Short mmCIF file of C-alpha atoms in Angstrom, two decimals:
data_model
loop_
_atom_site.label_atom_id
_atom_site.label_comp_id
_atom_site.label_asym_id
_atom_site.label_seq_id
_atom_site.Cartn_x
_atom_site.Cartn_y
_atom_site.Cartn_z
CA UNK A 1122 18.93 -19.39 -14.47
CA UNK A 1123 20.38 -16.84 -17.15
CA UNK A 1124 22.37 -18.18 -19.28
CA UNK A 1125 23.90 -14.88 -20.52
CA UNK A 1126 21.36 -14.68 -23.34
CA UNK A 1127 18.76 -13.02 -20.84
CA UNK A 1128 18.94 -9.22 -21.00
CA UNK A 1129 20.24 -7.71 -17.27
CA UNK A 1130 18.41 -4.54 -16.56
CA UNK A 1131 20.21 -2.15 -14.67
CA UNK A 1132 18.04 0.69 -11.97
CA UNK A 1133 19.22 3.84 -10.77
CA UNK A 1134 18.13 5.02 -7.37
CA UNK A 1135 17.34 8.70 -6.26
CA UNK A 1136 17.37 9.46 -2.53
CA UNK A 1137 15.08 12.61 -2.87
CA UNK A 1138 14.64 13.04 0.88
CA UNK A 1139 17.49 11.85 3.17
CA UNK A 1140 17.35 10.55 6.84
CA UNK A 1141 14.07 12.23 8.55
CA UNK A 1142 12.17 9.33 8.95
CA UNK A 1143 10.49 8.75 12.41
CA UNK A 1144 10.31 5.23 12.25
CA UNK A 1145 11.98 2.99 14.74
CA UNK A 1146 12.70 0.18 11.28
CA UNK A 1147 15.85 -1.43 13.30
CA UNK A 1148 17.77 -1.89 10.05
CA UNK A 1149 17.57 1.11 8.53
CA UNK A 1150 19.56 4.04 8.70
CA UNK A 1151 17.08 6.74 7.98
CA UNK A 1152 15.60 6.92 11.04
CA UNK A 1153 16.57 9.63 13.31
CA UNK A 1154 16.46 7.60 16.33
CA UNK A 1155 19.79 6.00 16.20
CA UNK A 1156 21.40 8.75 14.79
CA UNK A 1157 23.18 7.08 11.89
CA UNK A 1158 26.43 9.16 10.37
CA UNK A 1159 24.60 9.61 7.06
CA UNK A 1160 23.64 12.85 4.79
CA UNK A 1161 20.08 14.06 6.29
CA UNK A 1162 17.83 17.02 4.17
CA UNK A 1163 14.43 17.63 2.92
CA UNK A 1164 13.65 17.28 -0.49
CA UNK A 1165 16.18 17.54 -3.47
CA UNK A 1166 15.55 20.48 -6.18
CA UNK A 1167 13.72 19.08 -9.05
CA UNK A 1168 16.71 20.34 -11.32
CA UNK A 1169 19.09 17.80 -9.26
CA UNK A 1170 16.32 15.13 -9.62
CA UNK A 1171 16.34 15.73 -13.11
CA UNK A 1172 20.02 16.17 -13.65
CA UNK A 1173 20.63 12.84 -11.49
CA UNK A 1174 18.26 10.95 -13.65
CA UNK A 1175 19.87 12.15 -16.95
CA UNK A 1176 23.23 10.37 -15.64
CA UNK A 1177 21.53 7.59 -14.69
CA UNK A 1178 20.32 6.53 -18.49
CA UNK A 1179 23.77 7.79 -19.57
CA UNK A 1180 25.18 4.89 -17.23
CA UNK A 1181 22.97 2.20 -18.52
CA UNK A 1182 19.76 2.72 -16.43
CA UNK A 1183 16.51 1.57 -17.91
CA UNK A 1184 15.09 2.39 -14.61
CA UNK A 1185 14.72 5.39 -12.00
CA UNK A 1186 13.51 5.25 -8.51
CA UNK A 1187 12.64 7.97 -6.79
CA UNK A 1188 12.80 7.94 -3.01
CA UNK A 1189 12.15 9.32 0.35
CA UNK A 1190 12.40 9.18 4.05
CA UNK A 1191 9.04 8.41 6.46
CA UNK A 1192 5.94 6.41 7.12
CA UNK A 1193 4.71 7.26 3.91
CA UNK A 1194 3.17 9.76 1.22
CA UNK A 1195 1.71 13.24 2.06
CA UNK A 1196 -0.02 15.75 -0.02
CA UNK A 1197 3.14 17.76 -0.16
CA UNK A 1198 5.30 14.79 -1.27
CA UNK A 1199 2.78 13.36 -3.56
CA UNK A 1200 2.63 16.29 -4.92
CA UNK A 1201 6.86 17.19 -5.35
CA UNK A 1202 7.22 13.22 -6.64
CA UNK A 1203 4.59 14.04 -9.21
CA UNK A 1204 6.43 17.38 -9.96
CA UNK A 1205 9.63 15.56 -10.30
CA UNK A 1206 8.15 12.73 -12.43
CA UNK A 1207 6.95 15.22 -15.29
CA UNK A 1208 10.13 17.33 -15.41
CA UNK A 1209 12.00 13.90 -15.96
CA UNK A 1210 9.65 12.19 -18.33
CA UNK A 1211 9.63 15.84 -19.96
CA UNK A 1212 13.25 15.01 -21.05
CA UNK A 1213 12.41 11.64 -23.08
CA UNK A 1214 15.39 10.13 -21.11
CA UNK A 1215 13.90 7.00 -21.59
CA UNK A 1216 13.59 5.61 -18.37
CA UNK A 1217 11.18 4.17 -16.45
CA UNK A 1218 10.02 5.53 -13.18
CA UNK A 1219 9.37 3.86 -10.18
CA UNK A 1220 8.06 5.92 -6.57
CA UNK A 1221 9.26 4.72 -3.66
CA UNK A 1222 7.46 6.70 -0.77
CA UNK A 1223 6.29 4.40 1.89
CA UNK A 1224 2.56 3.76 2.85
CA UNK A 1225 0.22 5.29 0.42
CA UNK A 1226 -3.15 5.61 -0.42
CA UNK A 1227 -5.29 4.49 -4.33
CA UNK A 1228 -5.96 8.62 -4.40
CA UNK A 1229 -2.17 9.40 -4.01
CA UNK A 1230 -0.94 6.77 -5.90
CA UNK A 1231 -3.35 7.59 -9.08
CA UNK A 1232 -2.02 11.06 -8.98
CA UNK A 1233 1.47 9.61 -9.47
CA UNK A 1234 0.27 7.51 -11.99
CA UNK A 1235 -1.26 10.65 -13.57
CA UNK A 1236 2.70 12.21 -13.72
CA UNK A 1237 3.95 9.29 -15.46
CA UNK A 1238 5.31 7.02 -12.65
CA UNK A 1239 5.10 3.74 -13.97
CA UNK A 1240 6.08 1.48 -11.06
CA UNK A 1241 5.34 1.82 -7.04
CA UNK A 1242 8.34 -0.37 -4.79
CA UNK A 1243 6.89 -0.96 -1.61
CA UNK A 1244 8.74 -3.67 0.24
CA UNK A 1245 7.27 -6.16 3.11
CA UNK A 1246 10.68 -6.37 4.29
CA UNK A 1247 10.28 -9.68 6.07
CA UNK A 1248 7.57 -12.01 7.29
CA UNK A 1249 4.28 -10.60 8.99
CA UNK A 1250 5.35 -13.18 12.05
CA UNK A 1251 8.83 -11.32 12.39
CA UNK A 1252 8.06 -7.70 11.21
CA UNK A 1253 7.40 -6.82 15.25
CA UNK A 1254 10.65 -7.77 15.67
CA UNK A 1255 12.19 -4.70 13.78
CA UNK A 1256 9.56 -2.56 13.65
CA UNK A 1257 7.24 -1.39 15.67
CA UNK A 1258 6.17 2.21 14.35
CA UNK A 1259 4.05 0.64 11.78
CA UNK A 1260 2.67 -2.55 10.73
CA UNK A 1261 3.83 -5.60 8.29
CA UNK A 1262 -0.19 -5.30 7.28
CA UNK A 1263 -0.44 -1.47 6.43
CA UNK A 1264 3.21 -2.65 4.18
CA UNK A 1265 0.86 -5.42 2.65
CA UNK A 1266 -1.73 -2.99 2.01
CA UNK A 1267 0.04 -0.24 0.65
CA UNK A 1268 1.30 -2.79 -2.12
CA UNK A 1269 -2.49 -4.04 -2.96
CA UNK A 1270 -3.65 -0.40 -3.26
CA UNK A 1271 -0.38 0.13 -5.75
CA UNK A 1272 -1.97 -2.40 -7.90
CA UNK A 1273 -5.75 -0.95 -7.14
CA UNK A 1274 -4.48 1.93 -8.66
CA UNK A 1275 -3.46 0.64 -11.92
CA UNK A 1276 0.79 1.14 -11.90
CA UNK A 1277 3.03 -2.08 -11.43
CA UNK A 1278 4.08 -3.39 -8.21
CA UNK A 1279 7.52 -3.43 -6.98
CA UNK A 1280 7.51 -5.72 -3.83
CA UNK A 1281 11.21 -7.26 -1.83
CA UNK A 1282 12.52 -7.50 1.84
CA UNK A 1283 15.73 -8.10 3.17
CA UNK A 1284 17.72 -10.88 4.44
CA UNK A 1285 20.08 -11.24 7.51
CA UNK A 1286 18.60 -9.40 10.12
CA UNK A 1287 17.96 -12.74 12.30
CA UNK A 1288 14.89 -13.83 10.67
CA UNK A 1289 14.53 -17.94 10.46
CA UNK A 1290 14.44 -19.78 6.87
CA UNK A 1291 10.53 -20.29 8.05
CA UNK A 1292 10.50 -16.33 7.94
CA UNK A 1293 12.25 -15.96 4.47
CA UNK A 1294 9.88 -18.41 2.94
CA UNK A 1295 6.68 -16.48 4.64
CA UNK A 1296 7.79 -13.46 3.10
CA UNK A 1297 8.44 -15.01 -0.47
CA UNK A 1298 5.11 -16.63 -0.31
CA UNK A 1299 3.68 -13.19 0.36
CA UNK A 1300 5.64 -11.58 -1.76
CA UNK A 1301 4.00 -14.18 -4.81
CA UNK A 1302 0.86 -13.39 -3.56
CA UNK A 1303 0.55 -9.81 -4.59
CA UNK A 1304 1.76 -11.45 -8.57
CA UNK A 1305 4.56 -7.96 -8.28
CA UNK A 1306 6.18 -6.91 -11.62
CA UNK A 1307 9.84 -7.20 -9.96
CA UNK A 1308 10.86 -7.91 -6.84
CA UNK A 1309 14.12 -6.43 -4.60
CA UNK A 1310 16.16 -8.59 -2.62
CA UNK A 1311 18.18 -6.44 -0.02
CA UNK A 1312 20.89 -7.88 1.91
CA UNK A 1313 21.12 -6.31 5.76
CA UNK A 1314 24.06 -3.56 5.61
CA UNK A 1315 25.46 -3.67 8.99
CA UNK A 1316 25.87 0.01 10.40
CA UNK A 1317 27.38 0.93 14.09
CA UNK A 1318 24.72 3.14 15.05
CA UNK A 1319 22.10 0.24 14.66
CA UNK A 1320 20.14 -1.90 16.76
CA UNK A 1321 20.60 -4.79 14.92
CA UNK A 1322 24.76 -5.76 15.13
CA UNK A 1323 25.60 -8.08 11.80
CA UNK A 1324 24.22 -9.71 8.94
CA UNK A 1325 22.95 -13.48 10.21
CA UNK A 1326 23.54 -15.16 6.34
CA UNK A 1327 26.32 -16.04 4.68
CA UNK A 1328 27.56 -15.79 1.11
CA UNK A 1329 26.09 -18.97 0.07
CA UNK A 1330 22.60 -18.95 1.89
CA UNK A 1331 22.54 -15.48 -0.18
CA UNK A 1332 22.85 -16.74 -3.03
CA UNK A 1333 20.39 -19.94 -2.08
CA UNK A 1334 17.67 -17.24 -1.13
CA UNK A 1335 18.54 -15.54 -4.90
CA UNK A 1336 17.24 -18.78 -6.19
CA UNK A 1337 14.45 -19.44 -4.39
CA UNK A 1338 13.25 -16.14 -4.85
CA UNK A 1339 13.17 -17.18 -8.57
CA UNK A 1340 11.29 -20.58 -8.09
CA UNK A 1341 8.70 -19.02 -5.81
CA UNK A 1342 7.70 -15.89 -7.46
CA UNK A 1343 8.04 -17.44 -10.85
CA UNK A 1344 6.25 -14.67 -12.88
CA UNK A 1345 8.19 -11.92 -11.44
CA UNK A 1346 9.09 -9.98 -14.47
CA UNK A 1347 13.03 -9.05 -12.85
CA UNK A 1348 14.50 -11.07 -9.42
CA UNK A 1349 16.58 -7.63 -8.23
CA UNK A 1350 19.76 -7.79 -6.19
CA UNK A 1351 19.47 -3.96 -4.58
CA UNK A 1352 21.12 -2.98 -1.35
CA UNK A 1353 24.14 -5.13 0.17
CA UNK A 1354 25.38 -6.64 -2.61
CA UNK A 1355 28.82 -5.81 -2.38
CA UNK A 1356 29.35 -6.22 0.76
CA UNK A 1357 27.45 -9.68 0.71
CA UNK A 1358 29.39 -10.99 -2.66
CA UNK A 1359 32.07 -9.33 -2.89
CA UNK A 1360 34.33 -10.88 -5.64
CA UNK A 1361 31.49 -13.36 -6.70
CA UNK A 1362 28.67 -10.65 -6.76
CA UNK A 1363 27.82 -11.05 -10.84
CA UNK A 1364 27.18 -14.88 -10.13
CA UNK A 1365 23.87 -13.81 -8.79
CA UNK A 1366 22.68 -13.76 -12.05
CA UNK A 1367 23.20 -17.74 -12.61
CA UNK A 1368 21.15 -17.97 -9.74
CA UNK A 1369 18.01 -16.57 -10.87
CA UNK A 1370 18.38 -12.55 -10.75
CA UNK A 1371 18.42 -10.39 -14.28
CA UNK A 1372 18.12 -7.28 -12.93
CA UNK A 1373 20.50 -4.71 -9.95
CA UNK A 1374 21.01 -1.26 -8.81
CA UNK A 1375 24.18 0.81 -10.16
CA UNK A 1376 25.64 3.74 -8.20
CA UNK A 1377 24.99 4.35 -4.73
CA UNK A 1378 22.17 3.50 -2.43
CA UNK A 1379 20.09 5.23 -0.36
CA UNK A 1380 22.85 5.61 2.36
CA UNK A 1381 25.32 3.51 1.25
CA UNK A 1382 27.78 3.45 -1.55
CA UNK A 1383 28.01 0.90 -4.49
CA UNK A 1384 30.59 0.32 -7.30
CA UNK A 1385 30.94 2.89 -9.98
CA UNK A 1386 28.60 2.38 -13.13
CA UNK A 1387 30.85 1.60 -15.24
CA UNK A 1388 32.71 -0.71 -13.22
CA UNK A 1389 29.71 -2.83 -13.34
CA UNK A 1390 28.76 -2.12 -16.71
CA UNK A 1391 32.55 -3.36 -17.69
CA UNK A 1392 32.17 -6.18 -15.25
CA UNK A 1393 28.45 -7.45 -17.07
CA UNK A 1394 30.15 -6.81 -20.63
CA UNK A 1395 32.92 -8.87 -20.10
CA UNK A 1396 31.26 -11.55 -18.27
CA UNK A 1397 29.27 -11.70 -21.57
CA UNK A 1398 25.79 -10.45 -20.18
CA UNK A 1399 23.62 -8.75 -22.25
CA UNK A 1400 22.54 -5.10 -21.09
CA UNK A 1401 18.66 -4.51 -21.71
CA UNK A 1402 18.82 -0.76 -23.32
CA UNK A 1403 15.40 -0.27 -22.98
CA UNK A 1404 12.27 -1.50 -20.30
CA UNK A 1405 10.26 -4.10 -21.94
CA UNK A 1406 6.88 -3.39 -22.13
CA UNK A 1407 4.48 -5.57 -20.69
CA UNK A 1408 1.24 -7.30 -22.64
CA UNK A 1409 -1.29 -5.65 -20.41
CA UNK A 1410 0.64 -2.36 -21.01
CA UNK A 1411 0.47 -2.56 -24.78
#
């Protein structure tokens, strides 16, 4: 647990592409089918990208993830995230850059790798038993594949799922087992964001099993470089939302979501200071990366 010596990095998400995903993923927002009330358009200019990341390291970011909508990469957006990746790293923001694009293949993902994209988040979402359940566009194993070809082609995994969207404790524990198997560099814990226009109604956790599943994350993906509270957390901790990091996470997203908003960056980077935390200023790198 962190004992407020442990360094808390903070991530900054881009939402490159916006709500023109196909996909019938019942808790997400993005997809066109249920006609969420969110922002939809194609891809960002690479001057907002860059602009965006700029105030994300002025905020406290040591990280930078650059998303989009859909099943997965294509030549053009392989091609636009690469694009995006050099005009960012050309700025010597410091930050590190993580892709987050959906299924992909070793030949796309080396090319990101090529423009300086460090890390690759691909989640499994939830266990392969339950994935049916809310999706059924795509599989649980093309998910699980995606994430061994990220590490195939040589850049750090990124690998989470979400919680509260009616799964059993026998399904969190599937996915967390999973999860560990593919050894990931850091791993996302999402918390189900309830939204009118979805299929699935509520969040089915409470504050405390959120904050158990926090933990157990920790014990069973014990060389997971950063346990990450991402999407939800608000709304799931509301006043008590900085305790997650006495329960095993050092790491969370500032500013807004991908559809969603969050707290203001500096409210949380007020919040950590005078909590005591410790802000990590810069990634760490790892041995292997030495």
């Amino acid at each position: 647990m962190n004992d407020n010596n442990e360094e808390i990095f903070l991530c900054a998400i881009c939402n490159v592409e916006s709500g023109t995903c196909n996909e019938d993923c019942k808790f997400c927002t993005q997809s066109v089918r249920y006609k969420a009330d969110i922002q939809r358009y194609t891809l960002k200019s690479i001057e907002q990208i860059v602009l965006e990341a700029a105030k994300a390291r002025a905020n406290g970011a040591v990280g930078f993830c650059l998303v989009t909508a859909g099943l997965g990469l294509t030549e053009k957006k392989t091609k636009f995230i690469a694009q995006a990746a050099r005009a960012i790293n050309k700025e010597n923001l410091g930050l590190r850059l993580i892709a987050c694009n959906g299924t992909a293949t070793v030949e796309q993902l080396k090319e990101l790798k090529a423009a300086g994209i460090s890390n690759y988040n691909h989640n499994l979402e939830t266990s392969r038993d339950f994935y049916p359940t809310i999706c059924t566009t795509h599989s649980w194993d093309e998910r699980y594949q995606t994430c061994l070809n990220v590490k195939e082609a040589g850049l750090k995994l990124v690998c989470g799922g979400i919680f509260g969207m009616g799964e059993t404790q026998e399904d969190r524990i599937s996915m967390l087992e999973a999860i560990n198997s593919l050894d990931p560099m850091n791993v996302p814990l999402n918390f189900f964001h309830p939204n009118e226009a979805l299929p699935i109604v509520k969040n089915t956790i409470n504050r405390e099993e959120a904050f158990d599943l926090i933990t157990l994350a920790r014990k069973m993906i014990p060389n997971a470089h950063k346990i990450m509270v991402a999407g939800g957390r608000e709304l799931m901790f509301g006043d008590e939302q900085y305790e997650i990091f006495k329960r095993g996470a050092n790491a969370f997203v500032i500013g807004d979501y991908l559809t969603t908003t969050g707290r203001t960056p500096k409210d949380d980077v007020d919040a950590l200071e005078s909590y005591g935390y410790k802000i990590a200023k810069n990634f760490h790198v790892m041995p292997d990366e030495k």
